[in-house]
PDB file of C-alpha atoms in Angstrom:
ATOM      1  CA  MET A 205       0.000   0.000   0.000  1.00  0.00           C
ATOM      2  CA  ASP A 206       2.925   2.383   0.669  1.00  0.00           C
ATOM      3  CA  ASN A 207       3.833   2.156  -3.023  1.00  0.00           C
ATOM      4  CA  LEU A 208       0.337   3.132  -4.190  1.00  0.00           C
ATOM      5  CA  LYS A 209      -0.478   6.769  -4.811  1.00  0.00           C
ATOM      6  CA  ASP A 210      -2.981   8.302  -2.369  1.00  0.00           C
ATOM      7  CA  VAL A 211      -5.115  10.276  -4.813  1.00  0.00           C
ATOM      8  CA  GLN A 212      -7.738  11.242  -2.224  1.00  0.00           C
ATOM      9  CA  SER A 213      -5.136  13.129  -0.184  1.00  0.00           C
ATOM     10  CA  GLU A 214      -4.068  15.281  -3.106  1.00  0.00           C
ATOM     11  CA  LYS A 215      -4.367  19.031  -2.530  1.00  0.00           C
ATOM     12  CA  ASP A 216      -7.470  20.718  -3.933  1.00  0.00           C
ATOM     13  CA  GLU A 217      -7.118  24.299  -5.141  1.00  0.00           C
ATOM     14  CA  ARG A 218     -10.792  25.258  -5.548  1.00  0.00           C
ATOM     15  CA  GLY A 219     -11.181  26.397  -1.932  1.00  0.00           C
ATOM     16  CA  ILE A 220     -14.584  24.760  -1.338  1.00  0.00           C
ATOM     17  CA  SER A 221     -15.166  22.745   1.830  1.00  0.00           C
ATOM     18  CA  LEU A 222     -17.873  20.057   1.809  1.00  0.00           C
ATOM     19  CA  LYS A 223     -20.450  19.569   4.554  1.00  0.00           C
ATOM     20  CA  LYS A 224     -20.734  15.786   4.159  1.00  0.00           C
ATOM     21  CA  VAL A 225     -18.856  13.082   2.274  1.00  0.00           C
ATOM     22  CA  GLY A 226     -19.108   9.393   2.995  1.00  0.00           C
ATOM     23  CA  ILE A 227     -21.086   6.224   2.363  1.00  0.00           C
ATOM     24  CA  LYS A 228     -24.846   5.862   1.973  1.00  0.00           C
ATOM     25  CA  ASN A 229     -27.252   2.898   2.034  1.00  0.00           C
ATOM     26  CA  PHE A 230     -24.724   0.515   3.567  1.00  0.00           C
ATOM     27  CA  TYR A 231     -26.454  -2.480   5.193  1.00  0.00           C
ATOM     28  CA  TYR A 232     -25.042  -3.868   8.410  1.00  0.00           C
ATOM     29  CA  PRO A 233     -26.275  -6.267  11.144  1.00  0.00           C
ATOM     30  CA  ILE A 234     -26.848  -4.567  14.496  1.00  0.00           C
ATOM     31  CA  LYS A 235     -28.143  -5.295  17.980  1.00  0.00           C
ATOM     32  CA  VAL A 236     -30.630  -2.884  19.574  1.00  0.00           C
ATOM     33  CA  PHE A 237     -32.221  -2.653  23.000  1.00  0.00           C
ATOM     34  CA  ASP A 238     -35.763  -4.034  23.328  1.00  0.00           C
ATOM     35  CA  GLN A 239     -37.872  -2.777  26.244  1.00  0.00           C
ATOM     36  CA  ARG A 240     -39.612  -6.121  26.644  1.00  0.00           C
ATOM     37  CA  LYS A 241     -37.069  -8.770  25.631  1.00  0.00           C
ATOM     38  CA  GLY A 242     -33.770  -7.048  26.417  1.00  0.00           C
ATOM     39  CA  HIS A 243     -32.522  -6.789  22.843  1.00  0.00           C
ATOM     40  CA  GLN A 244     -33.202  -7.861  19.269  1.00  0.00           C
ATOM     41  CA  TYR A 245     -31.064  -8.274  16.176  1.00  0.00           C
ATOM     42  CA  THR A 246     -31.866  -6.457  12.960  1.00  0.00           C
ATOM     43  CA  ILE A 247     -30.309  -5.035   9.783  1.00  0.00           C
ATOM     44  CA  ALA A 248     -29.609  -1.307   9.575  1.00  0.00           C
ATOM     45  CA  GLN A 249     -29.360   0.858   6.494  1.00  0.00           C
ATOM     46  CA  ILE A 250     -26.507   3.209   7.380  1.00  0.00           C
ATOM     47  CA  ASP A 251     -25.273   6.563   6.127  1.00  0.00           C
ATOM     48  CA  LEU A 252     -21.908   7.585   7.607  1.00  0.00           C
ATOM     49  CA  SER A 253     -20.096  10.791   6.704  1.00  0.00           C
ATOM     50  CA  VAL A 254     -17.655  13.510   7.708  1.00  0.00           C
ATOM     51  CA  ASP A 255     -17.013  17.067   6.576  1.00  0.00           C
ATOM     52  CA  LEU A 256     -14.174  17.568   4.079  1.00  0.00           C
ATOM     53  CA  ARG A 257     -11.619  20.362   4.315  1.00  0.00           C
ATOM     54  CA  HIS A 258     -11.346  22.765   1.398  1.00  0.00           C
ATOM     55  CA  ASP A 259      -7.766  21.698   0.660  1.00  0.00           C
ATOM     56  CA  LEU A 260      -8.380  17.933   0.426  1.00  0.00           C
ATOM     57  CA  ARG A 261      -9.498  16.376  -2.851  1.00  0.00           C
ATOM     58  CA  GLY A 262     -11.388  13.462  -1.377  1.00  0.00           C
ATOM     59  CA  THR A 263     -12.005  11.139   1.539  1.00  0.00           C
ATOM     60  CA  HIS A 264     -11.076   7.477   2.083  1.00  0.00           C
ATOM     61  CA  MET A 265     -14.351   5.570   1.747  1.00  0.00           C
ATOM     62  CA  SER A 266     -13.008   2.247   3.057  1.00  0.00           C
ATOM     63  CA  ARG A 267     -12.354   3.767   6.476  1.00  0.00           C
ATOM     64  CA  PHE A 268     -16.063   4.332   7.048  1.00  0.00           C
ATOM     65  CA  VAL A 269     -16.713   0.612   6.735  1.00  0.00           C
ATOM     66  CA  GLU A 270     -13.717  -0.228   8.954  1.00  0.00           C
ATOM     67  CA  VAL A 271     -15.091   1.699  11.945  1.00  0.00           C
ATOM     68  CA  LEU A 272     -18.487  -0.021  11.708  1.00  0.00           C
ATOM     69  CA  ASP A 273     -16.856  -3.245  12.879  1.00  0.00           C
ATOM     70  CA  GLU A 274     -16.993  -1.663  16.348  1.00  0.00           C
ATOM     71  CA  ILE A 275     -20.687  -0.825  16.288  1.00  0.00           C
ATOM     72  CA  ASP A 276     -21.752  -3.738  18.551  1.00  0.00           C
ATOM     73  CA  VAL A 277     -24.978  -2.868  20.406  1.00  0.00           C
ATOM     74  CA  ILE A 278     -26.549   0.487  19.533  1.00  0.00           C
ATOM     75  CA  ARG A 279     -26.145   2.924  22.417  1.00  0.00           C
ATOM     76  CA  PRO A 280     -25.050   6.595  22.572  1.00  0.00           C
ATOM     77  CA  GLU A 281     -21.541   5.920  23.848  1.00  0.00           C
ATOM     78  CA  ASN A 282     -20.865   3.392  21.071  1.00  0.00           C
ATOM     79  CA  LEU A 283     -22.096   5.776  18.396  1.00  0.00           C
ATOM     80  CA  GLU A 284     -19.963   8.547  19.854  1.00  0.00           C
ATOM     81  CA  ARG A 285     -16.894   6.291  19.795  1.00  0.00           C
ATOM     82  CA  ILE A 286     -17.492   5.435  16.128  1.00  0.00           C
ATOM     83  CA  LEU A 287     -18.016   9.065  15.184  1.00  0.00           C
ATOM     84  CA  GLN A 288     -14.893  10.135  17.061  1.00  0.00           C
ATOM     85  CA  LYS A 289     -12.842   7.412  15.424  1.00  0.00           C
ATOM     86  CA  VAL A 290     -13.952   8.277  11.891  1.00  0.00           C
ATOM     87  CA  LYS A 291     -13.315  11.961  12.611  1.00  0.00           C
ATOM     88  CA  THR A 292      -9.777  11.149  13.694  1.00  0.00           C
ATOM     89  CA  LYS A 293      -9.054   8.748  10.826  1.00  0.00           C
ATOM     90  CA  LEU A 294     -10.230  11.239   8.225  1.00  0.00           C
ATOM     91  CA  ARG A 295      -8.919  14.442   9.847  1.00  0.00           C
ATOM     92  CA  ALA A 296     -12.430  15.892   9.976  1.00  0.00           C
ATOM     93  CA  GLU A 297     -14.083  18.385  12.305  1.00  0.00           C
ATOM     94  CA  SER A 298     -17.528  16.762  12.349  1.00  0.00           C
ATOM     95  CA  SER A 299     -18.984  13.336  11.676  1.00  0.00           C
ATOM     96  CA  HIS A 300     -22.522  12.102  11.153  1.00  0.00           C
ATOM     97  CA  ILE A 301     -24.335   8.756  11.190  1.00  0.00           C
ATOM     98  CA  ARG A 302     -27.904   7.807  10.320  1.00  0.00           C
ATOM     99  CA  LEU A 303     -29.351   4.335  10.877  1.00  0.00           C
ATOM    100  CA  ILE A 304     -32.752   3.124   9.657  1.00  0.00           C
ATOM    101  CA  PHE A 305     -33.854  -0.372  10.607  1.00  0.00           C
ATOM    102  CA  PRO A 306     -36.931  -2.579  11.061  1.00  0.00           C
ATOM    103  CA  TYR A 307     -37.938  -3.246  14.648  1.00  0.00           C
ATOM    104  CA  PHE A 308     -40.611  -5.639  15.890  1.00  0.00           C
ATOM    105  CA  ILE A 309     -43.028  -5.083  18.753  1.00  0.00           C
ATOM    106  CA  TRP A 310     -45.204  -8.008  19.836  1.00  0.00           C
ATOM    107  CA  LYS A 311     -48.831  -6.982  20.272  1.00  0.00           C
ATOM    108  CA  LYS A 312     -51.932  -8.784  21.509  1.00  0.00           C
ATOM    109  CA  ALA A 313     -55.138  -8.442  19.512  1.00  0.00           C
ATOM    110  CA  PRO A 314     -57.794  -6.528  21.488  1.00  0.00           C
ATOM    111  CA  ILE A 315     -60.383  -9.328  21.876  1.00  0.00           C
ATOM    112  CA  SER A 316     -58.797 -12.676  20.987  1.00  0.00           C
ATOM    113  CA  GLN A 317     -55.544 -11.699  22.721  1.00  0.00           C
ATOM    114  CA  MET A 318     -53.609 -13.545  20.021  1.00  0.00           C
ATOM    115  CA  GLU A 319     -50.073 -12.180  19.840  1.00  0.00           C
ATOM    116  CA  SER A 320     -48.185 -11.273  16.685  1.00  0.00           C
ATOM    117  CA  PRO A 321     -45.148  -9.152  15.699  1.00  0.00           C
ATOM    118  CA  ASN A 322     -45.830  -5.651  14.430  1.00  0.00           C
ATOM    119  CA  LYS A 323     -43.083  -4.123  12.289  1.00  0.00           C
ATOM    120  CA  ILE A 324     -42.147  -0.482  12.676  1.00  0.00           C
ATOM    121  CA  GLU A 325     -39.222   1.465  11.255  1.00  0.00           C
ATOM    122  CA  CYS A 326     -36.745   3.069  13.635  1.00  0.00           C
ATOM    123  CA  ILE A 327     -34.358   5.938  12.992  1.00  0.00           C
ATOM    124  CA  ILE A 328     -31.254   6.944  14.927  1.00  0.00           C
ATOM    125  CA  GLU A 329     -29.290   9.975  13.785  1.00  0.00           C
ATOM    126  CA  ALA A 330     -26.184  11.307  15.524  1.00  0.00           C
ATOM    127  CA  GLU A 331     -23.656  14.029  14.825  1.00  0.00           C
ATOM    128  CA  LEU A 332     -20.395  14.765  16.599  1.00  0.00           C
ATOM    129  CA  PHE A 333     -18.593  18.098  16.499  1.00  0.00           C
ATOM    130  CA  LYS A 334     -17.549  18.855  20.061  1.00  0.00           C
ATOM    131  CA  ASP A 335     -20.567  17.236  21.700  1.00  0.00           C
ATOM    132  CA  LEU A 336     -22.803  14.414  20.556  1.00  0.00           C
ATOM    133  CA  GLU A 337     -26.230  15.425  19.222  1.00  0.00           C
ATOM    134  CA  MET A 338     -28.673  12.538  18.749  1.00  0.00           C
ATOM    135  CA  ILE A 339     -32.192  12.108  17.399  1.00  0.00           C
ATOM    136  CA  VAL A 340     -34.314   8.961  17.642  1.00  0.00           C
ATOM    137  CA  GLY A 341     -37.485   8.307  15.730  1.00  0.00           C
ATOM    138  CA  VAL A 342     -40.109   5.823  14.614  1.00  0.00           C
ATOM    139  CA  LYS A 343     -42.389   5.311  11.627  1.00  0.00           C
ATOM    140  CA  VAL A 344     -45.563   3.668  12.893  1.00  0.00           C
ATOM    141  CA  PRO A 345     -48.444   2.270  10.818  1.00  0.00           C
ATOM    142  CA  ILE A 346     -51.794   3.544  12.125  1.00  0.00           C
ATOM    143  CA  HIS A 347     -55.458   3.682  11.082  1.00  0.00           C
ATOM    144  CA  THR A 348     -57.347   6.904  10.300  1.00  0.00           C
ATOM    145  CA  LEU A 349     -61.035   7.431   9.537  1.00  0.00           C
ATOM    146  CA  CYS A 350     -62.186  10.678   7.890  1.00  0.00           C
ATOM    147  CA  PRO A 351     -64.465  12.834  10.082  1.00  0.00           C
ATOM    148  CA  CYS A 352     -65.883  14.658   7.041  1.00  0.00           C
ATOM    149  CA  SER A 353     -66.725  11.415   5.240  1.00  0.00           C
ATOM    150  CA  LYS A 354     -68.492  10.105   8.336  1.00  0.00           C
ATOM    151  CA  GLU A 355     -70.424  13.339   8.794  1.00  0.00           C
ATOM    152  CA  ILE A 356     -71.768  13.583   5.257  1.00  0.00           C
ATOM    153  CA  SER A 357     -72.396   9.890   4.523  1.00  0.00           C
ATOM    154  CA  GLU A 358     -75.487   7.879   5.384  1.00  0.00           C
ATOM    155  CA  PHE A 359     -73.391   4.729   5.613  1.00  0.00           C
ATOM    156  CA  GLY A 360     -69.777   4.242   6.640  1.00  0.00           C
ATOM    157  CA  ALA A 361     -66.797   6.531   6.101  1.00  0.00           C
ATOM    158  CA  HIS A 362     -63.595   6.257   4.111  1.00  0.00           C
ATOM    159  CA  ASN A 363     -60.703   4.999   6.182  1.00  0.00           C
ATOM    160  CA  GLN A 364     -57.163   3.838   5.538  1.00  0.00           C
ATOM    161  CA  ARG A 365     -53.731   3.088   6.851  1.00  0.00           C
ATOM    162  CA  ALA A 366     -51.431   5.980   7.606  1.00  0.00           C
ATOM    163  CA  ILE A 367     -47.852   6.367   8.787  1.00  0.00           C
ATOM    164  CA  ALA A 368     -46.973   8.438  11.836  1.00  0.00           C
ATOM    165  CA  ASN A 369     -43.384   9.684  11.774  1.00  0.00           C
ATOM    166  CA  ILE A 370     -42.061  10.915  15.115  1.00  0.00           C
ATOM    167  CA  GLU A 371     -38.503  12.139  15.705  1.00  0.00           C
ATOM    168  CA  VAL A 372     -37.285  13.529  19.020  1.00  0.00           C
ATOM    169  CA  LYS A 373     -34.195  14.846  20.733  1.00  0.00           C
ATOM    170  CA  SER A 374     -34.376  14.141  24.434  1.00  0.00           C
ATOM    171  CA  LYS A 375     -32.391  14.693  27.624  1.00  0.00           C
ATOM    172  CA  LYS A 376     -33.003  11.126  28.813  1.00  0.00           C
ATOM    173  CA  LEU A 377     -33.732   7.740  27.271  1.00  0.00           C
ATOM    174  CA  ILE A 378     -37.001   7.404  25.381  1.00  0.00           C
ATOM    175  CA  TRP A 379     -37.857   3.895  24.242  1.00  0.00           C
ATOM    176  CA  PHE A 380     -39.081   3.222  20.723  1.00  0.00           C
ATOM    177  CA  GLU A 381     -42.079   1.595  22.389  1.00  0.00           C
ATOM    178  CA  ASP A 382     -42.955   4.892  24.115  1.00  0.00           C
ATOM    179  CA  LEU A 383     -43.122   6.719  20.794  1.00  0.00           C
ATOM    180  CA  VAL A 384     -45.136   3.903  19.218  1.00  0.00           C
ATOM    181  CA  GLU A 385     -47.669   4.091  22.045  1.00  0.00           C
ATOM    182  CA  ILE A 386     -48.063   7.840  21.524  1.00  0.00           C
ATOM    183  CA  ALA A 387     -48.625   7.359  17.787  1.00  0.00           C
ATOM    184  CA  GLU A 388     -51.140   4.546  18.170  1.00  0.00           C
ATOM    185  CA  SER A 389     -53.129   6.218  20.943  1.00  0.00           C
ATOM    186  CA  SER A 390     -53.399   9.382  18.822  1.00  0.00           C
ATOM    187  CA  ALA A 391     -54.838   7.566  15.794  1.00  0.00           C
ATOM    188  CA  SER A 392     -58.409   6.507  15.024  1.00  0.00           C
ATOM    189  CA  ALA A 393     -57.197   2.984  15.840  1.00  0.00           C
ATOM    190  CA  PRO A 394     -53.972   0.989  15.900  1.00  0.00           C
ATOM    191  CA  VAL A 395     -53.139  -1.660  13.319  1.00  0.00           C
ATOM    192  CA  TYR A 396     -52.203  -5.292  13.963  1.00  0.00           C
ATOM    193  CA  SER A 397     -50.557  -8.106  12.047  1.00  0.00           C
ATOM    194  CA  LEU A 398     -53.069 -10.697  13.261  1.00  0.00           C
ATOM    195  CA  LEU A 399     -56.773 -10.074  13.872  1.00  0.00           C
ATOM    196  CA  LYS A 400     -59.594 -12.605  14.217  1.00  0.00           C
ATOM    197  CA  ARG A 401     -63.194 -11.658  13.366  1.00  0.00           C
ATOM    198  CA  PRO A 402     -64.064 -10.350  16.868  1.00  0.00           C
ATOM    199  CA  ASP A 403     -60.887  -8.240  16.746  1.00  0.00           C
ATOM    200  CA  GLU A 404     -61.760  -6.844  13.308  1.00  0.00           C
ATOM    201  CA  LYS A 405     -65.226  -5.871  14.546  1.00  0.00           C
ATOM    202  CA  TYR A 406     -63.719  -4.136  17.568  1.00  0.00           C
ATOM    203  CA  ILE A 407     -61.094  -2.179  15.550  1.00  0.00           C
ATOM    204  CA  THR A 408     -63.585  -1.207  12.836  1.00  0.00           C
ATOM    205  CA  GLU A 409     -66.027   0.177  15.405  1.00  0.00           C
ATOM    206  CA  MET A 410     -63.234   1.819  17.382  1.00  0.00           C
ATOM    207  CA  ALA A 411     -62.071   3.741  14.322  1.00  0.00           C
ATOM    208  CA  TYR A 412     -65.629   4.696  13.362  1.00  0.00           C
ATOM    209  CA  ASN A 413     -66.215   6.131  16.828  1.00  0.00           C
ATOM    210  CA  ASN A 414     -62.896   7.975  16.771  1.00  0.00           C
ATOM    211  CA  PRO A 415     -62.648   9.759  13.383  1.00  0.00           C
ATOM    212  CA  LYS A 416     -59.514  11.839  12.816  1.00  0.00           C
ATOM    213  CA  PHE A 417     -57.950  13.933  10.095  1.00  0.00           C
ATOM    214  CA  VAL A 418     -54.167  13.767   9.697  1.00  0.00           C
ATOM    215  CA  GLU A 419     -54.202  17.248  11.259  1.00  0.00           C
ATOM    216  CA  ASP A 420     -55.905  15.819  14.363  1.00  0.00           C
ATOM    217  CA  VAL A 421     -53.387  13.007  14.696  1.00  0.00           C
ATOM    218  CA  VAL A 422     -50.382  15.330  14.376  1.00  0.00           C
ATOM    219  CA  ARG A 423     -51.794  17.731  16.969  1.00  0.00           C
ATOM    220  CA  ASP A 424     -52.665  14.920  19.396  1.00  0.00           C
ATOM    221  CA  ILE A 425     -49.128  13.515  19.147  1.00  0.00           C
ATOM    222  CA  ALA A 426     -47.598  16.983  19.594  1.00  0.00           C
ATOM    223  CA  PHE A 427     -49.847  17.620  22.601  1.00  0.00           C
ATOM    224  CA  VAL A 428     -48.379  14.569  24.352  1.00  0.00           C
ATOM    225  CA  LEU A 429     -44.784  15.381  23.392  1.00  0.00           C
ATOM    226  CA  ASP A 430     -45.184  18.958  24.656  1.00  0.00           C
ATOM    227  CA  LYS A 431     -45.881  17.631  28.147  1.00  0.00           C
ATOM    228  CA  ASP A 432     -42.792  15.379  28.246  1.00  0.00           C
ATOM    229  CA  LYS A 433     -40.038  17.326  30.008  1.00  0.00           C
ATOM    230  CA  ARG A 434     -37.368  15.014  28.576  1.00  0.00           C
ATOM    231  CA  ILE A 435     -37.970  16.230  25.034  1.00  0.00           C
ATOM    232  CA  GLU A 436     -36.009  19.224  23.730  1.00  0.00           C
ATOM    233  CA  TRP A 437     -37.078  19.024  20.077  1.00  0.00           C
ATOM    234  CA  TYR A 438     -39.520  17.035  18.002  1.00  0.00           C
ATOM    235  CA  ARG A 439     -40.829  16.688  14.496  1.00  0.00           C
ATOM    236  CA  VAL A 440     -44.086  14.887  13.700  1.00  0.00           C
ATOM    237  CA  GLU A 441     -45.475  14.064  10.277  1.00  0.00           C
ATOM    238  CA  VAL A 442     -48.477  11.881   9.469  1.00  0.00           C
ATOM    239  CA  ILE A 443     -49.092  10.625   5.932  1.00  0.00           C
ATOM    240  CA  SER A 444     -52.457   9.075   5.108  1.00  0.00           C
ATOM    241  CA  PHE A 445     -52.769   6.721   2.109  1.00  0.00           C
ATOM    242  CA  GLU A 446     -56.218   7.951   1.129  1.00  0.00           C
ATOM    243  CA  SER A 447     -58.566   5.136   0.106  1.00  0.00           C
ATOM    244  CA  ILE A 448     -60.830   7.199  -2.188  1.00  0.00           C
ATOM    245  CA  HIS A 449     -58.384   9.849  -3.418  1.00  0.00           C
ATOM    246  CA  ASN A 450     -55.564   9.531  -5.928  1.00  0.00           C
ATOM    247  CA  HIS A 451     -53.074  11.133  -3.575  1.00  0.00           C
ATOM    248  CA  GLU A 452     -51.855  11.034   0.017  1.00  0.00           C
ATOM    249  CA  ALA A 453     -52.826  13.549   2.695  1.00  0.00           C
ATOM    250  CA  PHE A 454     -50.263  14.793   5.205  1.00  0.00           C
ATOM    251  CA  ALA A 455     -49.676  17.186   8.075  1.00  0.00           C
ATOM    252  CA  CYS A 456     -46.522  17.989  10.047  1.00  0.00           C
ATOM    253  CA  VAL A 457     -45.265  20.076  12.941  1.00  0.00           C
ATOM    254  CA  GLU A 458     -41.832  20.805  14.415  1.00  0.00           C
ATOM    255  CA  LYS A 459     -40.967  22.378  17.740  1.00  0.00           C
ATOM    256  CA  GLY A 460     -37.671  23.423  19.274  1.00  0.00           C
ATOM    257  CA  TRP A 461     -34.332  23.253  17.528  1.00  0.00           C
ATOM    258  CA  ILE A 462     -30.967  21.581  17.672  1.00  0.00           C
ATOM    259  CA  LYS A 463     -27.856  23.651  17.238  1.00  0.00           C
ATOM    260  CA  ASN A 464     -24.381  22.360  17.995  1.00  0.00           C
ATOM    261  CA  ASP A 465     -21.148  24.311  18.385  1.00  0.00           C
ATOM    262  CA  ASN A 466     -20.336  24.435  14.677  1.00  0.00           C
ATOM    263  CA  GLY A 467     -23.631  26.159  13.971  1.00  0.00           C
ATOM    264  CA  ILE A 468     -25.319  23.251  12.207  1.00  0.00           C
ATOM    265  CA  ASN A 469     -29.081  23.223  12.571  1.00  0.00           C
ATOM    266  CA  THR A 470     -30.822  19.890  12.238  1.00  0.00           C
TER     267      THR A 470
END
């Protein structure tokens, strides 16, 4: 390797620094904490990057993969160690990682009590300049029923699945399960992987008696997050896959901000 030219380290004369350079959509097995079972194994889609000085032509992409060998179980101190290591290896001032992975929560059906795994999508995003800034989030499938459709119709109302996206920055640990509970309790009804006929009847009637626009769901989630003193920032977006329209409906809200020492707003 000493005999091979290091093209990436060549001097660049254009005088333009880059905010992020690195690898994207890299899949890697990880271990995450599970509130009920201790932990579970899953596969993460990972973006890992650093800033690039104005005088360097490029970065060394292989070094991003090398540091992921140390990822082990996902916890703040491990992510900080990885980010510090990649910063050092690549002579960068800041480093950033984003992980997206499926996560399973076992749920009992409301009447039959039959248990089945419910898949959600989890997000962990961390950035290191001087201090570690970290966001955690979930994408939760939920059920919405249109209040307007119910009001104007003699029979029934259009209803559909929706996705509640919640991302938070908090002072203390917030479990994925906590965010899922907030999303599901703010919807017309939760969704399940396994429902028997008595369960379907119960969920159908629950949603009909609890109609909500996407605007209602977003506000109800935000109302709960506002009362949680652990949370410094949040962003909520709900997307409804409309059953009778040829488009999706959405609403979103963001509160607070994150600003680290290098002035980067997230």
